[in-house]
């Protein structure tokens, strides 16, 4: 698996970058009303291009096709799987030879009603006893989102049950400054 993470959201020329990406992705990027959204969209695509070059020697701008739930795949490369995510602090890209889901989220305050709506009793206890409740909540949230993105179905399941599924492997990381958390999820491949 190839993982790329960038926090350089404001460190590139947006107009130049827009001219260097596919028309398909450029159209997606300019639909964002605010510059931050445009930058995140462009940077995610740039990371994908970089990762495809590093891991597979693929040059140029990949084109996407989408499943019925909107999960993208690279046209002409059914054996390459990827997933993108971003928040206001970071952009994350994972590329693999097997399905992968990722999520990155800013650490922020949350309300108890969201916790009770999305977390099961064990997860609620984990959050309530954590040293940093916000980080604990976001860690669990990113794991759930990564699992759902792995499956490519969107939020179509009871959020409380997502992490109770068998056969999922997770890696979760917290930014050293505690500003964001990200999770990577793949199916557990038994050898």
mmCIF file of C-alpha atoms in Angstrom:
data_model
loop_
_atom_site.group_PDB
_atom_site.id
_atom_site.type_symbol
_atom_site.label_atom_id
_atom_site.label_comp_id
_atom_site.label_asym_id
_atom_site.label_seq_id
_atom_site.Cartn_x
_atom_site.Cartn_y
_atom_site.Cartn_z
ATOM 1 C CA UNK A 1 0.000 0.000 0.000
ATOM 2 C CA UNK A 2 1.147 3.504 -0.819
ATOM 3 C CA UNK A 3 0.041 6.287 1.579
ATOM 4 C CA UNK A 4 0.504 9.997 0.877
ATOM 5 C CA UNK A 5 -0.397 12.735 3.355
ATOM 6 C CA UNK A 6 0.036 16.457 2.805
ATOM 7 C CA UNK A 7 -0.588 19.512 4.932
ATOM 8 C CA UNK A 8 0.638 21.866 2.170
ATOM 9 C CA UNK A 9 -2.844 23.091 1.320
ATOM 10 C CA UNK A 10 -1.846 26.736 0.882
ATOM 11 C CA UNK A 11 1.649 26.144 -0.539
ATOM 12 C CA UNK A 12 0.912 25.901 -4.265
ATOM 13 C CA UNK A 13 -0.358 28.098 -7.079
ATOM 14 C CA UNK A 14 -4.008 27.079 -7.460
ATOM 15 C CA UNK A 15 -4.430 28.449 -11.002
ATOM 16 C CA UNK A 16 -1.315 26.637 -12.216
ATOM 17 C CA UNK A 17 -2.388 23.422 -10.495
ATOM 18 C CA UNK A 18 -5.875 23.610 -12.038
ATOM 19 C CA UNK A 19 -4.276 23.779 -15.498
ATOM 20 C CA UNK A 20 -2.233 20.628 -14.793
ATOM 21 C CA UNK A 21 -5.052 18.279 -13.774
ATOM 22 C CA UNK A 22 -7.669 16.473 -15.836
ATOM 23 C CA UNK A 23 -10.650 18.415 -17.107
ATOM 24 C CA UNK A 24 -12.867 15.986 -15.174
ATOM 25 C CA UNK A 25 -11.159 16.824 -11.866
ATOM 26 C CA UNK A 26 -10.904 20.549 -12.691
ATOM 27 C CA UNK A 27 -14.697 20.647 -13.162
ATOM 28 C CA UNK A 28 -15.118 19.007 -9.741
ATOM 29 C CA UNK A 29 -12.690 21.421 -8.095
ATOM 30 C CA UNK A 30 -14.229 24.624 -9.409
ATOM 31 C CA UNK A 31 -17.679 23.550 -8.180
ATOM 32 C CA UNK A 32 -16.451 24.264 -4.646
ATOM 33 C CA UNK A 33 -17.633 27.721 -3.629
ATOM 34 C CA UNK A 34 -14.632 28.497 -1.417
ATOM 35 C CA UNK A 35 -10.966 28.381 -2.291
ATOM 36 C CA UNK A 36 -10.214 25.912 0.519
ATOM 37 C CA UNK A 37 -12.487 23.295 -1.050
ATOM 38 C CA UNK A 38 -10.906 23.837 -4.451
ATOM 39 C CA UNK A 39 -7.415 23.485 -2.996
ATOM 40 C CA UNK A 40 -8.313 20.279 -1.130
ATOM 41 C CA UNK A 41 -9.820 18.739 -4.264
ATOM 42 C CA UNK A 42 -6.789 19.647 -6.393
ATOM 43 C CA UNK A 43 -4.247 18.524 -3.787
ATOM 44 C CA UNK A 44 -5.972 15.147 -3.360
ATOM 45 C CA UNK A 45 -5.736 14.593 -7.117
ATOM 46 C CA UNK A 46 -2.078 15.703 -7.157
ATOM 47 C CA UNK A 47 -1.298 13.172 -4.402
ATOM 48 C CA UNK A 48 -3.046 10.448 -6.408
ATOM 49 C CA UNK A 49 -1.004 11.346 -9.500
ATOM 50 C CA UNK A 50 2.203 11.303 -7.452
ATOM 51 C CA UNK A 51 1.341 7.955 -5.860
ATOM 52 C CA UNK A 52 0.398 6.354 -9.184
ATOM 53 C CA UNK A 53 3.735 7.474 -10.608
ATOM 54 C CA UNK A 54 5.743 6.263 -7.588
ATOM 55 C CA UNK A 55 3.959 2.928 -7.127
ATOM 56 C CA UNK A 56 3.061 1.990 -10.698
ATOM 57 C CA UNK A 57 5.045 4.250 -13.033
ATOM 58 C CA UNK A 58 1.793 5.721 -14.384
ATOM 59 C CA UNK A 59 2.154 9.164 -15.938
ATOM 60 C CA UNK A 60 -0.522 11.672 -16.822
ATOM 61 C CA UNK A 61 -3.930 12.502 -15.470
ATOM 62 C CA UNK A 62 -6.072 9.546 -14.431
ATOM 63 C CA UNK A 63 -9.730 9.550 -15.404
ATOM 64 C CA UNK A 64 -12.363 8.303 -12.988
ATOM 65 C CA UNK A 65 -15.429 6.159 -13.355
ATOM 66 C CA UNK A 66 -17.885 5.789 -10.478
ATOM 67 C CA UNK A 67 -19.947 2.991 -8.971
ATOM 68 C CA UNK A 68 -23.642 3.476 -8.186
ATOM 69 C CA UNK A 69 -22.746 4.991 -4.785
ATOM 70 C CA UNK A 70 -20.160 7.395 -6.209
ATOM 71 C CA UNK A 71 -16.968 5.514 -5.287
ATOM 72 C CA UNK A 72 -14.345 6.331 -7.927
ATOM 73 C CA UNK A 73 -12.097 3.893 -9.802
ATOM 74 C CA UNK A 74 -9.360 4.624 -12.316
ATOM 75 C CA UNK A 75 -10.426 4.006 -15.910
ATOM 76 C CA UNK A 76 -8.280 1.281 -17.469
ATOM 77 C CA UNK A 77 -6.755 0.121 -14.176
ATOM 78 C CA UNK A 78 -9.242 -2.189 -12.437
ATOM 79 C CA UNK A 79 -6.355 -3.727 -10.452
ATOM 80 C CA UNK A 80 -5.444 -0.425 -8.751
ATOM 81 C CA UNK A 81 -7.572 0.751 -5.833
ATOM 82 C CA UNK A 82 -7.406 4.169 -4.205
ATOM 83 C CA UNK A 83 -9.241 6.374 -1.765
ATOM 84 C CA UNK A 84 -8.980 10.091 -1.007
ATOM 85 C CA UNK A 85 -9.997 12.167 1.992
ATOM 86 C CA UNK A 86 -9.376 15.676 3.261
ATOM 87 C CA UNK A 87 -10.107 18.041 6.092
ATOM 88 C CA UNK A 88 -9.045 21.649 6.609
ATOM 89 C CA UNK A 89 -5.615 20.567 7.921
ATOM 90 C CA UNK A 90 -4.610 17.663 5.679
ATOM 91 C CA UNK A 91 -5.199 15.647 2.523
ATOM 92 C CA UNK A 92 -4.824 11.860 2.463
ATOM 93 C CA UNK A 93 -4.442 9.416 -0.430
ATOM 94 C CA UNK A 94 -4.086 5.625 -0.264
ATOM 95 C CA UNK A 95 -3.286 3.443 -3.280
ATOM 96 C CA UNK A 96 -3.293 -0.344 -3.115
ATOM 97 C CA UNK A 97 -3.648 -3.562 -5.073
ATOM 98 C CA UNK A 98 -6.718 -4.365 -2.971
ATOM 99 C CA UNK A 99 -9.745 -2.272 -1.910
ATOM 100 C CA UNK A 100 -8.936 0.489 0.577
ATOM 101 C CA UNK A 101 -10.852 3.155 2.477
ATOM 102 C CA UNK A 102 -9.439 6.217 4.240
ATOM 103 C CA UNK A 103 -10.752 9.125 6.250
ATOM 104 C CA UNK A 104 -9.044 12.158 7.754
ATOM 105 C CA UNK A 105 -10.903 14.501 10.095
ATOM 106 C CA UNK A 106 -10.049 17.599 12.086
ATOM 107 C CA UNK A 107 -10.189 17.198 15.843
ATOM 108 C CA UNK A 108 -13.040 19.393 16.999
ATOM 109 C CA UNK A 109 -15.679 19.574 19.660
ATOM 110 C CA UNK A 110 -18.697 17.334 19.297
ATOM 111 C CA UNK A 111 -22.061 17.004 20.942
ATOM 112 C CA UNK A 112 -23.363 14.086 22.945
ATOM 113 C CA UNK A 113 -26.350 13.556 20.661
ATOM 114 C CA UNK A 114 -23.985 12.802 17.759
ATOM 115 C CA UNK A 115 -22.057 10.358 19.951
ATOM 116 C CA UNK A 116 -25.241 8.528 20.972
ATOM 117 C CA UNK A 117 -26.494 8.454 17.385
ATOM 118 C CA UNK A 118 -23.266 7.054 15.869
ATOM 119 C CA UNK A 119 -21.520 5.063 18.608
ATOM 120 C CA UNK A 120 -22.438 1.815 20.344
ATOM 121 C CA UNK A 121 -22.231 1.389 24.136
ATOM 122 C CA UNK A 122 -18.616 0.147 24.134
ATOM 123 C CA UNK A 123 -17.521 3.026 21.913
ATOM 124 C CA UNK A 124 -19.327 5.540 24.127
ATOM 125 C CA UNK A 125 -17.514 4.145 27.183
ATOM 126 C CA UNK A 126 -14.211 4.382 25.302
ATOM 127 C CA UNK A 127 -14.853 8.047 24.508
ATOM 128 C CA UNK A 128 -16.054 8.916 28.014
ATOM 129 C CA UNK A 129 -12.969 7.382 29.664
ATOM 130 C CA UNK A 130 -10.427 8.745 27.174
ATOM 131 C CA UNK A 131 -7.826 11.293 28.200
ATOM 132 C CA UNK A 132 -8.885 13.414 25.197
ATOM 133 C CA UNK A 133 -12.553 12.769 24.385
ATOM 134 C CA UNK A 134 -12.444 14.736 21.123
ATOM 135 C CA UNK A 135 -9.525 12.691 19.766
ATOM 136 C CA UNK A 136 -11.184 9.440 20.880
ATOM 137 C CA UNK A 137 -14.432 10.386 19.126
ATOM 138 C CA UNK A 138 -12.696 11.453 15.908
ATOM 139 C CA UNK A 139 -10.551 8.280 15.907
ATOM 140 C CA UNK A 140 -13.658 6.095 16.028
ATOM 141 C CA UNK A 141 -15.425 8.302 13.489
ATOM 142 C CA UNK A 142 -12.537 8.046 10.992
ATOM 143 C CA UNK A 143 -12.470 4.276 11.428
ATOM 144 C CA UNK A 144 -16.193 4.081 10.641
ATOM 145 C CA UNK A 145 -15.888 6.380 7.621
ATOM 146 C CA UNK A 146 -12.855 4.477 6.292
ATOM 147 C CA UNK A 147 -14.753 1.174 6.605
ATOM 148 C CA UNK A 148 -17.756 2.602 4.755
ATOM 149 C CA UNK A 149 -15.521 4.073 2.052
ATOM 150 C CA UNK A 150 -13.757 0.713 1.713
ATOM 151 C CA UNK A 151 -17.092 -0.920 0.974
ATOM 152 C CA UNK A 152 -18.025 1.910 -1.381
ATOM 153 C CA UNK A 153 -21.620 2.122 -0.179
ATOM 154 C CA UNK A 154 -21.596 5.469 1.579
ATOM 155 C CA UNK A 155 -23.344 5.951 4.906
ATOM 156 C CA UNK A 156 -26.011 3.344 4.317
ATOM 157 C CA UNK A 157 -25.533 1.287 7.467
ATOM 158 C CA UNK A 158 -26.311 1.749 11.131
ATOM 159 C CA UNK A 159 -23.233 3.710 12.223
ATOM 160 C CA UNK A 160 -23.246 1.949 15.598
ATOM 161 C CA UNK A 161 -22.584 -1.419 13.937
ATOM 162 C CA UNK A 162 -19.888 -0.480 11.403
ATOM 163 C CA UNK A 163 -16.858 -1.447 13.510
ATOM 164 C CA UNK A 164 -18.469 -4.694 14.680
ATOM 165 C CA UNK A 165 -17.977 -6.315 11.261
ATOM 166 C CA UNK A 166 -15.469 -9.136 10.980
ATOM 167 C CA UNK A 167 -12.686 -9.038 8.439
ATOM 168 C CA UNK A 168 -11.588 -5.401 8.637
ATOM 169 C CA UNK A 169 -8.061 -4.224 9.416
ATOM 170 C CA UNK A 170 -7.447 -0.649 10.586
ATOM 171 C CA UNK A 171 -4.476 1.636 11.042
ATOM 172 C CA UNK A 172 -5.198 4.914 12.824
ATOM 173 C CA UNK A 173 -2.882 7.855 13.359
ATOM 174 C CA UNK A 174 -3.143 11.132 15.245
ATOM 175 C CA UNK A 175 -1.213 14.201 14.103
ATOM 176 C CA UNK A 176 1.582 14.974 16.557
ATOM 177 C CA UNK A 177 -0.021 18.354 17.280
ATOM 178 C CA UNK A 178 -3.407 16.687 17.762
ATOM 179 C CA UNK A 179 -5.065 18.699 14.983
ATOM 180 C CA UNK A 180 -6.341 15.761 12.917
ATOM 181 C CA UNK A 181 -6.767 11.990 12.958
ATOM 182 C CA UNK A 182 -6.782 9.587 10.029
ATOM 183 C CA UNK A 183 -7.668 5.945 9.553
ATOM 184 C CA UNK A 184 -6.959 3.431 6.818
ATOM 185 C CA UNK A 185 -9.130 0.335 6.403
ATOM 186 C CA UNK A 186 -8.661 -2.777 4.291
ATOM 187 C CA UNK A 187 -10.261 -6.179 4.253
ATOM 188 C CA UNK A 188 -8.365 -8.703 6.367
ATOM 189 C CA UNK A 189 -6.728 -11.013 3.834
ATOM 190 C CA UNK A 190 -6.088 -14.429 5.344
ATOM 191 C CA UNK A 191 -3.032 -16.208 3.982
#
